[in-house]
Each structure stands twice: as structure tokens, then as C-alpha cells.
Amino acid sequence: MKRRHFLGALGVGGLVGLFPSLASARPKPDLSRAPDIEPLELSEAQWRERLAEEQFEILREAGTEPPFSSPLDKETREGEFHCAGCDLLLFTSAMKYDSGTGWPSFFEHVEGHMLSKTDYKAIWPRTEYHCARCGGHQGHVFDDGPEPTGLRWCNNGLALTFAPA
């Protein structure tokens, strides 16, 4: 193999090709938009009016808040977790658990309310998930969660609002 071909193979897609277990290790949840959800499309200026600067960075630019910075990580009351961008219900308190990671974590989500894509920002592929209505970045899903799903929906607290029961 010529050196330039080898170096090209080390690009993001090439890493998956060289190490196929990286791609197979990420969870592949079946995510699709519920038929009753109308997509919400706003301009960047409209999003900036609607969201705090930190929320804009997370929801619209796929940022991540520091671990242990969100009060929602320790939220234990009964209630619902909604998208901070459009108020779509994403999780309930019955789906939440303490993962010890510093971000609000859930073992399940409201079906039809999330979409996903593959994210290579950390070099290896991860499954990034978004609100199915506004497309706001919520977090990543991992396969190290508790039963019954074995998944950990690791969410940015600033991307959520909490409505107590």
C-alpha cells in the first residue's frame, strides 16, 4: 500500500474501515419521526432570539455542557423532560437513572420523538440524537445503560426543560 493511501485510510471513514468493530460497537436504535410531528424550521436569528447563548451552542451547534453542571442530572421528582428548543416531550422521569457520568441519563426515550445520525467528532463513530421536531442536538446514545434496554441516552441538561408532575 502506498504511503498516501495508507494515510488517507487513517481519515475518519478509514478508521472505521481499518477497525470495523468501532462501527459495530455503537448502538443502532431504530429512530424515526412520529407521523403527527411537524418539523419546526427557524432561521438562525430566530433560534438566537428563542434560546440562551449556551442553549444555542448545544441545540444548534452540537456543543456539550460540562459534566455535573446541570441541575437536571440530579432531578428525581416525577415529571417530564421536554426539548428546550421546541417543548417536545422526549423523556419521562420513569425513564431516567443516575449514570454517574454527570449528565442527565435515560434508558429509554419517547418513541417517534428522536432522530439520529453518526457523529465522528471524537474520532470513533458515535450515535448522536436530535429532537424530531426542531432538530436540536440533545446528546449521544451509548450501549452501557441498564436493563431493560441496555442503552444510555446521555443528554445535555441545557437542551431540556423539566415539567414536574
XYZ file of N, CA, C and O in Angstrom:
660
model
N 0.854 -1.182 0.000
C 0.000 0.000 0.000
C 0.889 1.231 0.000
O 1.825 1.320 0.787
N 0.594 2.162 -0.888
C 1.376 3.391 -0.936
C 1.103 4.225 0.305
O 0.012 4.190 0.872
N 2.122 4.980 0.717
C 2.010 5.764 1.940
C 0.814 6.706 1.915
O 0.083 6.812 2.880
N 0.571 7.402 0.807
C -0.553 8.343 0.769
C -1.882 7.621 0.891
O -2.833 8.142 1.423
N -1.986 6.397 0.349
C -3.226 5.630 0.501
C -3.416 5.202 1.947
O -4.516 5.216 2.472
N -2.322 4.817 2.594
C -2.418 4.431 3.997
C -2.829 5.630 4.845
O -3.713 5.538 5.687
N -2.194 6.780 4.608
C -2.536 7.973 5.374
C -3.973 8.393 5.108
O -4.681 8.819 6.018
N -4.442 8.253 3.871
C -5.841 8.552 3.569
C -6.777 7.616 4.294
O -7.858 7.994 4.726
N -6.344 6.364 4.456
C -7.173 5.387 5.167
C -7.310 5.732 6.633
O -8.232 5.293 7.301
N -6.366 6.538 7.131
C -6.450 6.919 8.538
C -7.435 8.051 8.784
O -7.651 8.418 9.926
N -8.058 8.569 7.732
C -9.125 9.560 7.911
C -10.264 8.924 8.685
O -10.273 7.719 8.940
N -11.241 9.712 9.060
C -12.343 9.226 9.889
C -12.994 7.983 9.312
O -13.157 6.980 9.992
N -13.375 8.027 8.061
C -14.000 6.854 7.457
C -13.043 5.686 7.395
O -13.428 4.533 7.547
N -11.743 5.985 7.192
C -10.741 4.945 7.119
C -10.548 4.224 8.431
O -10.278 3.027 8.471
N -10.649 4.935 9.539
C -10.530 4.282 10.840
C -11.592 3.220 11.018
O -11.313 2.143 11.535
N -12.805 3.519 10.583
C -13.873 2.531 10.685
C -13.564 1.345 9.787
O -13.786 0.203 10.149
N -12.990 1.636 8.596
C -12.630 0.555 7.691
C -11.527 -0.323 8.254
O -11.538 -1.539 8.101
N -10.540 0.290 8.901
C -9.447 -0.472 9.490
C -9.878 -1.216 10.751
O -9.348 -2.268 11.073
N -10.810 -0.646 11.484
C -11.285 -1.239 12.723
C -12.806 -1.355 12.680
O -13.519 -0.566 13.291
N -13.346 -2.348 11.957
C -14.800 -2.437 11.799
C -15.540 -2.611 13.120
O -16.699 -2.266 13.226
N -14.865 -3.091 14.162
C -15.548 -3.250 15.447
C -15.964 -1.904 16.021
O -16.895 -1.827 16.819
N -15.289 -0.806 15.618
C -15.696 0.515 16.081
C -17.112 0.840 15.618
O -17.916 1.381 16.362
N -17.420 0.531 14.369
C -18.744 0.827 13.835
C -19.797 -0.089 14.423
O -20.907 0.330 14.712
N -19.462 -1.341 14.616
C -20.465 -2.275 15.129
C -20.701 -2.102 16.617
O -21.706 -2.554 17.146
N -19.770 -1.435 17.323
C -19.906 -1.273 18.767
C -20.917 -0.198 19.141
O -21.435 -0.200 20.241
N -21.205 0.737 18.241
C -22.132 1.804 18.609
C -23.566 1.319 18.490
O -23.902 0.543 17.606
N -24.426 1.777 19.378
C -25.833 1.356 19.337
C -26.519 1.834 18.064
O -26.194 2.887 17.530
N -27.455 1.059 17.601
C -28.216 1.406 16.403
C -29.711 1.410 16.738
O -30.455 0.553 16.286
N -30.144 2.364 17.571
C -31.564 2.404 17.878
C -32.387 2.743 16.640
O -31.916 3.461 15.759
N -33.572 2.187 16.560
C -34.461 2.462 15.433
C -35.197 3.762 15.727
O -36.134 3.785 16.517
N -34.739 4.850 15.119
C -35.317 6.162 15.377
C -35.959 6.715 14.119
O -35.323 6.775 13.072
N -37.201 7.095 14.242
C -37.905 7.741 13.143
C -38.934 8.701 13.722
O -39.402 8.527 14.839
N -39.272 9.723 12.952
C -40.210 10.757 13.395
C -41.631 10.212 13.399
O -42.078 9.596 12.439
N -42.343 10.449 14.489
C -43.759 10.083 14.567
C -44.526 10.868 13.503
O -44.200 12.032 13.237
N -45.524 10.256 12.875
C -46.235 10.925 11.773
C -46.971 12.201 12.180
O -47.220 13.052 11.333
N -47.285 12.365 13.453
C -48.016 13.560 13.887
C -47.108 14.737 14.252
O -47.587 15.786 14.665
N -45.799 14.589 14.085
C -44.861 15.662 14.436
C -44.473 16.446 13.181
O -43.901 15.899 12.247
N -44.819 17.726 13.188
C -44.459 18.631 12.093
C -43.091 19.227 12.396
O -42.886 19.802 13.466
N -42.129 19.126 11.474
C -40.817 19.738 11.707
C -40.926 21.252 11.899
O -41.714 21.906 11.235
N -40.141 21.779 12.821
C -40.083 23.205 13.104
C -38.776 23.744 12.536
O -37.704 23.308 12.942
N -38.873 24.651 11.588
C -37.689 25.226 10.968
C -37.692 26.728 11.200
O -38.624 27.421 10.794
N -36.638 27.201 11.855
C -36.475 28.623 12.134
C -35.126 29.075 11.603
O -34.200 28.266 11.465
N -34.992 30.361 11.353
C -33.712 30.910 10.920
C -32.760 30.947 12.114
O -33.182 30.856 13.273
N -31.487 31.132 11.830
C -30.510 31.249 12.916
C -30.882 32.411 13.835
O -30.801 32.295 15.058
N -31.299 33.529 13.263
C -31.678 34.697 14.072
C -32.866 34.370 14.981
O -32.899 34.793 16.140
N -33.834 33.634 14.466
C -34.991 33.256 15.282
C -34.581 32.325 16.422
O -35.079 32.468 17.542
N -33.671 31.379 16.136
C -33.183 30.496 17.205
C -32.431 31.297 18.256
O -32.578 31.058 19.454
N -31.628 32.259 17.830
C -30.865 33.069 18.785
C -31.782 33.901 19.671
O -31.475 34.130 20.836
N -32.910 34.337 19.133
C -33.897 35.064 19.944
C -34.554 34.147 20.959
O -34.857 34.543 22.078
N -34.787 32.931 20.568
C -35.547 31.968 21.365
C -34.716 31.323 22.475
O -35.247 30.979 23.525
N -33.423 31.148 22.242
C -32.567 30.378 23.152
C -31.514 31.251 23.819
O -31.038 32.220 23.233
N -31.129 30.859 25.038
C -29.968 31.473 25.686
C -28.732 31.074 24.888
O -28.735 30.066 24.175
N -27.658 31.841 25.004
C -26.439 31.588 24.238
C -25.920 30.153 24.434
O -25.547 29.474 23.479
N -25.915 29.681 25.683
C -25.422 28.330 25.975
C -26.334 27.274 25.357
O -25.861 26.242 24.884
N -27.627 27.508 25.374
C -28.570 26.569 24.760
C -28.392 26.546 23.248
O -28.445 25.485 22.630
N -28.170 27.716 22.638
C -27.953 27.788 21.201
C -26.735 26.954 20.816
O -26.765 26.194 19.844
N -25.652 27.099 21.578
C -24.432 26.349 21.282
C -24.688 24.837 21.307
O -24.192 24.104 20.452
N -25.474 24.373 22.253
C -25.744 22.938 22.353
C -26.772 22.494 21.317
O -26.517 21.575 20.532
N -27.929 23.134 21.301
C -29.022 22.683 20.430
C -28.766 22.913 18.947
O -29.149 22.090 18.118
N -28.136 24.014 18.582
C -27.978 24.352 17.168
C -26.571 24.082 16.626
O -26.383 23.975 15.427
N -25.570 23.997 17.528
C -24.190 23.789 17.076
C -23.583 22.499 17.621
O -22.372 22.308 17.538
N -24.398 21.654 18.228
C -23.973 20.344 18.747
C -22.882 20.445 19.800
O -21.990 19.600 19.870
N -22.955 21.467 20.639
C -22.000 21.599 21.735
C -22.326 20.638 22.871
O -23.327 19.913 22.833
N -21.466 20.646 23.875
C -21.663 19.808 25.059
C -21.384 20.641 26.295
O -20.352 21.318 26.365
N -22.282 20.569 27.270
C -22.060 21.288 28.517
C -21.087 20.494 29.394
O -20.947 19.276 29.216
N -20.419 21.161 30.328
C -19.504 20.442 31.216
C -20.263 19.417 32.069
O -21.407 19.646 32.468
N -19.630 18.275 32.359
C -20.288 17.290 33.212
C -20.552 17.874 34.601
O -19.813 18.739 35.070
N -21.614 17.402 35.235
C -22.026 17.785 36.589
C -22.436 19.250 36.698
O -22.524 19.792 37.785
N -22.696 19.913 35.554
C -23.079 21.327 35.598
C -24.590 21.533 35.565
O -25.061 22.615 35.881
N -25.356 20.510 35.208
C -26.801 20.669 35.082
C -27.540 20.170 36.316
O -27.340 19.039 36.749
N -28.442 20.992 36.858
C -29.265 20.522 37.974
C -30.178 19.360 37.568
O -30.615 18.590 38.419
N -30.442 19.211 36.262
C -31.302 18.111 35.819
C -30.624 16.752 35.985
O -31.297 15.722 36.000
N -29.305 16.740 36.131
C -28.605 15.480 36.372
C -29.088 14.838 37.677
O -29.225 13.619 37.759
N -29.357 15.651 38.671
C -29.796 15.144 39.986
C -31.306 15.275 40.198
O -31.797 15.050 41.305
N -32.063 15.617 39.164
C -33.528 15.756 39.269
C -34.148 14.385 39.500
O -33.958 13.471 38.700
N -34.899 14.244 40.612
C -35.503 12.947 40.953
C -37.028 13.008 41.068
O -37.659 11.979 41.305
N -37.604 14.193 40.905
C -39.063 14.290 41.010
C -39.734 13.632 39.814
O -39.128 13.490 38.748
N -40.996 13.261 39.992
C -41.772 12.741 38.868
C -42.107 13.899 37.940
O -42.406 14.998 38.388
N -42.040 13.621 36.643
C -42.364 14.645 35.677
C -41.896 14.277 34.287
O -41.618 13.107 33.998
N -41.799 15.300 33.440
C -41.453 15.103 32.035
C -40.292 16.001 31.632
O -40.173 17.133 32.110
N -39.461 15.491 30.731
C -38.334 16.229 30.182
C -38.658 16.555 28.734
O -38.923 15.664 27.933
N -38.646 17.853 28.415
C -39.008 18.343 27.085
C -37.797 18.981 26.413
O -36.886 19.462 27.089
N -37.814 19.037 25.086
C -36.785 19.731 24.327
C -36.844 21.220 24.677
O -37.917 21.833 24.626
N -35.708 21.807 25.016
C -35.657 23.231 25.358
C -35.851 24.115 24.121
O -36.151 25.290 24.246
N -35.717 23.542 22.930
C -35.888 24.314 21.714
C -37.323 24.445 21.259
O -37.726 25.481 20.737
N -38.124 23.380 21.461
C -39.487 23.394 20.911
C -40.534 22.795 21.841
O -41.704 22.701 21.473
N -40.138 22.339 23.012
C -41.042 21.813 24.035
C -41.611 20.423 23.708
O -42.587 19.997 24.309
N -41.011 19.684 22.793
C -41.474 18.322 22.507
C -41.072 17.402 23.651
O -39.933 17.447 24.123
N -41.992 16.566 24.109
C -41.713 15.590 25.161
C -40.703 14.570 24.637
O -40.931 13.940 23.597
N -39.580 14.406 25.366
C -38.536 13.469 24.955
C -38.386 12.294 25.919
O -38.149 11.170 25.493
N -38.508 12.573 27.226
C -38.320 11.550 28.254
C -39.298 11.799 29.399
O -39.767 12.924 29.584
N -39.536 10.762 30.192
C -40.274 10.915 31.451
C -39.326 10.549 32.588
O -38.285 9.905 32.373
N -39.696 10.926 33.797
C -38.853 10.610 34.955
C -38.734 9.099 35.166
O -37.731 8.637 35.707
N -39.715 8.328 34.721
C -39.639 6.865 34.846
C -38.544 6.274 33.961
O -38.110 5.143 34.180
N -38.062 7.026 32.983
C -37.008 6.566 32.064
C -35.623 6.994 32.524
O -34.625 6.564 31.954
N -35.541 7.823 33.553
C -34.280 8.426 33.990
C -33.587 7.539 35.022
O -34.223 6.847 35.796
N -32.260 7.593 35.012
C -31.477 6.924 36.041
C -30.177 7.697 36.249
O -29.796 8.538 35.427
N -29.490 7.437 37.349
C -28.231 8.111 37.646
C -27.091 7.281 37.074
O -26.723 6.246 37.624
N -26.519 7.741 35.979
C -25.436 7.006 35.321
C -24.073 7.303 35.941
O -23.106 6.600 35.664
N -23.995 8.370 36.750
C -22.728 8.761 37.342
C -21.806 9.495 36.368
O -20.664 9.786 36.702
N -22.302 9.816 35.179
C -21.471 10.460 34.162
C -21.468 11.985 34.280
O -20.629 12.638 33.672
N -22.434 12.545 35.004
C -22.512 13.994 35.130
C -23.497 14.649 34.193
O -23.630 15.864 34.179
N -24.191 13.861 33.388
C -25.233 14.375 32.506
C -26.521 13.615 32.779
O -26.490 12.430 33.153
N -27.682 14.259 32.602
C -28.944 13.531 32.741
C -28.944 12.334 31.790
O -28.607 12.477 30.612
N -29.272 11.161 32.310
C -29.235 9.939 31.507
C -30.548 9.190 31.619
O -31.182 9.175 32.673
N -30.912 8.549 30.531
C -32.186 7.842 30.418
C -31.932 6.500 29.742
O -31.060 6.387 28.884
N -32.713 5.481 30.114
C -32.548 4.176 29.466
C -33.542 3.982 28.328
O -33.460 3.012 27.586
N -34.465 4.921 28.174
C -35.480 4.860 27.122
C -35.860 6.276 26.737
O -35.573 7.218 27.472
N -36.507 6.438 25.597
C -36.978 7.741 25.122
C -38.422 7.591 24.648
O -38.915 6.477 24.486
N -39.079 8.716 24.415
C -40.434 8.679 23.876
C -40.325 8.326 22.398
O -39.680 9.040 21.621
N -40.927 7.224 22.022
C -40.837 6.718 20.651
C -41.356 7.739 19.636
O -42.383 8.381 19.853
N -40.621 7.884 18.554
C -41.015 8.797 17.481
C -40.624 10.238 17.707
O -40.906 11.094 16.869
N -39.971 10.522 18.856
C -39.622 11.901 19.183
C -38.131 12.198 19.044
O -37.678 13.282 19.411
N -37.357 11.235 18.522
C -35.917 11.414 18.330
C -35.505 10.959 16.935
O -36.073 10.025 16.383
N -34.492 11.619 16.403
C -33.819 11.221 15.167
C -32.339 11.096 15.490
O -31.879 11.645 16.488
N -31.586 10.381 14.661
C -30.170 10.214 14.958
C -29.318 10.329 13.710
O -29.815 10.279 12.586
N -28.025 10.487 13.949
C -27.029 10.459 12.881
C -25.715 10.002 13.495
O -25.545 10.015 14.715
N -24.783 9.609 12.657
C -23.468 9.206 13.131
C -22.595 10.444 13.273
O -22.555 11.293 12.398
N -21.910 10.530 14.399
C -21.051 11.656 14.743
C -19.617 11.136 14.849
O -19.373 10.153 15.552
N -18.684 11.784 14.161
C -17.273 11.384 14.192
C -16.395 12.411 14.904
O -15.180 12.364 14.783
N -16.975 13.344 15.651
C -16.189 14.406 16.276
C -15.167 13.878 17.280
O -14.160 14.515 17.521
N -15.427 12.747 17.897
C -14.495 12.156 18.861
C -13.622 11.089 18.186
O -13.104 10.205 18.837
N -13.484 11.153 16.883
C -12.724 10.252 16.011
C -13.472 8.943 15.780
O -13.733 8.571 14.658
N -13.846 8.222 16.820
C -14.605 6.992 16.618
C -16.079 7.351 16.461
O -16.537 8.373 16.966
N -16.825 6.532 15.737
C -18.236 6.870 15.482
C -19.100 6.737 16.730
O -18.954 5.802 17.510
N -19.973 7.727 16.907
C -20.960 7.699 17.992
C -22.326 7.987 17.382
O -22.427 8.619 16.338
N -23.370 7.553 18.076
C -24.726 7.852 17.627
C -25.208 9.100 18.347
O -25.420 9.096 19.559
N -25.352 10.180 17.594
C -25.843 11.461 18.100
C -27.345 11.484 17.879
O -27.829 11.030 16.846
N -28.097 11.987 18.838
C -29.538 12.063 18.635
C -30.047 13.483 18.796
O -29.442 14.313 19.452
N -31.169 13.731 18.100
C -31.768 15.061 17.986
C -33.260 14.994 18.237
O -33.890 13.964 18.032
N -33.821 16.128 18.597
C -35.271 16.267 18.700
C -35.872 16.086 17.307
O -35.396 16.671 16.339
N -36.921 15.290 17.224
C -37.553 15.014 15.932
C -38.337 16.212 15.398
O -38.617 16.270 14.206
N -38.688 17.170 16.240
C -39.435 18.347 15.760
C -38.510 19.464 15.282
O -38.626 19.930 14.167
N -37.573 19.889 16.139
C -36.750 21.057 15.790
C -35.339 20.692 15.353
O -34.593 21.561 14.920
N -34.965 19.427 15.478
C -33.620 19.009 15.083
C -32.550 19.393 16.084
O -31.365 19.231 15.820
N -32.953 19.907 17.254
C -31.994 20.327 18.270
C -31.167 19.163 18.797
O -31.706 18.129 19.172
N -29.840 19.352 18.826
C -28.916 18.342 19.354
C -29.212 18.127 20.840
O -29.260 19.076 21.611
N -29.385 16.878 21.224
C -29.623 16.540 22.619
C -28.412 15.888 23.268
O -28.025 16.242 24.356
N -27.829 14.893 22.602
C -26.685 14.189 23.172
C -26.323 12.982 22.336
O -26.536 12.959 21.122
N -25.806 11.956 23.009
C -25.380 10.724 22.345
C -25.964 9.528 23.087
O -26.190 9.584 24.295
N -26.169 8.449 22.353
C -26.686 7.217 22.962
C -25.566 6.179 22.946
O -24.850 6.034 21.948
N -25.401 5.501 24.079
C -24.352 4.501 24.259
C -24.976 3.175 24.693
O -26.096 3.143 25.201
N -24.218 2.094 24.542
C -24.745 0.767 24.870
C -24.314 0.275 26.248
O -24.196 -0.923 26.483
N -24.121 1.201 27.198
C -23.705 0.807 28.548
C -24.756 1.162 29.607
O -24.430 1.376 30.771
N -26.011 1.189 29.214
C -27.093 1.538 30.136
C -27.678 0.319 30.831
O -27.292 -0.822 30.571
N -28.634 0.566 31.711
C -29.256 -0.524 32.469
C -30.333 -1.261 31.660
O -30.749 -0.804 30.593
N -30.749 -2.358 32.177
C -31.883 -3.082 31.594
C -33.134 -2.237 31.808
O -33.177 -1.438 32.727
N -34.139 -2.322 31.009
C -34.367 -3.375 30.028
C -33.762 -3.095 28.654
O -33.699 -3.995 27.825
N -33.275 -1.892 28.371
C -32.808 -1.583 27.020
C -31.308 -1.758 26.847
O -30.838 -1.983 25.743
N -30.541 -1.580 27.922
C -29.091 -1.616 27.832
C -28.500 -0.354 27.220
O -27.307 -0.283 26.964
N -29.343 0.677 26.997
C -28.888 1.925 26.383
C -28.793 3.040 27.418
O -29.517 3.049 28.408
N -27.885 3.978 27.151
C -27.764 5.197 27.961
C -27.912 6.381 27.024
O -27.051 6.666 26.204
N -29.056 7.055 27.137
C -29.296 8.291 26.384
C -28.697 9.401 27.233
O -29.296 9.825 28.219
N -27.503 9.839 26.868
C -26.743 10.821 27.634
C -27.079 12.203 27.091
O -26.687 12.550 25.986
N -27.821 12.987 27.860
C -28.402 14.234 27.379
C -27.765 15.453 28.018
O -27.401 15.437 29.189
N -27.637 16.521 27.254
C -27.242 17.807 27.796
C -28.422 18.377 28.580
O -29.533 18.457 28.060
N -28.182 18.782 29.829
C -29.250 19.337 30.635
C -29.789 20.641 30.064
O -30.988 20.912 30.150
N -28.930 21.463 29.451
C -29.380 22.725 28.861
C -30.262 22.523 27.646
O -30.951 23.443 27.220
N -30.268 21.328 27.094
C -31.120 21.027 25.935
C -32.511 20.583 26.362
O -33.369 20.348 25.522
N -32.729 20.494 27.676
C -34.012 20.017 28.217
C -34.644 21.053 29.138
O -33.958 21.885 29.720
N -35.948 20.949 29.280
C -36.665 21.618 30.365
C -37.377 20.518 31.137
O -37.668 19.450 30.575
N -37.646 20.749 32.399
C -38.316 19.765 33.235
C -39.657 20.308 33.692
O -39.717 21.439 34.188
N -40.703 19.516 33.528
C -42.038 19.877 33.992
C -42.439 18.886 35.073
O -42.717 17.717 34.770
N -42.449 19.309 36.362
C -42.836 18.379 37.425
C -44.275 17.905 37.252
O -45.111 18.640 36.720
N -44.541 16.686 37.710
C -45.889 16.115 37.606
C -46.847 16.891 38.493
O -46.479 17.447 39.495
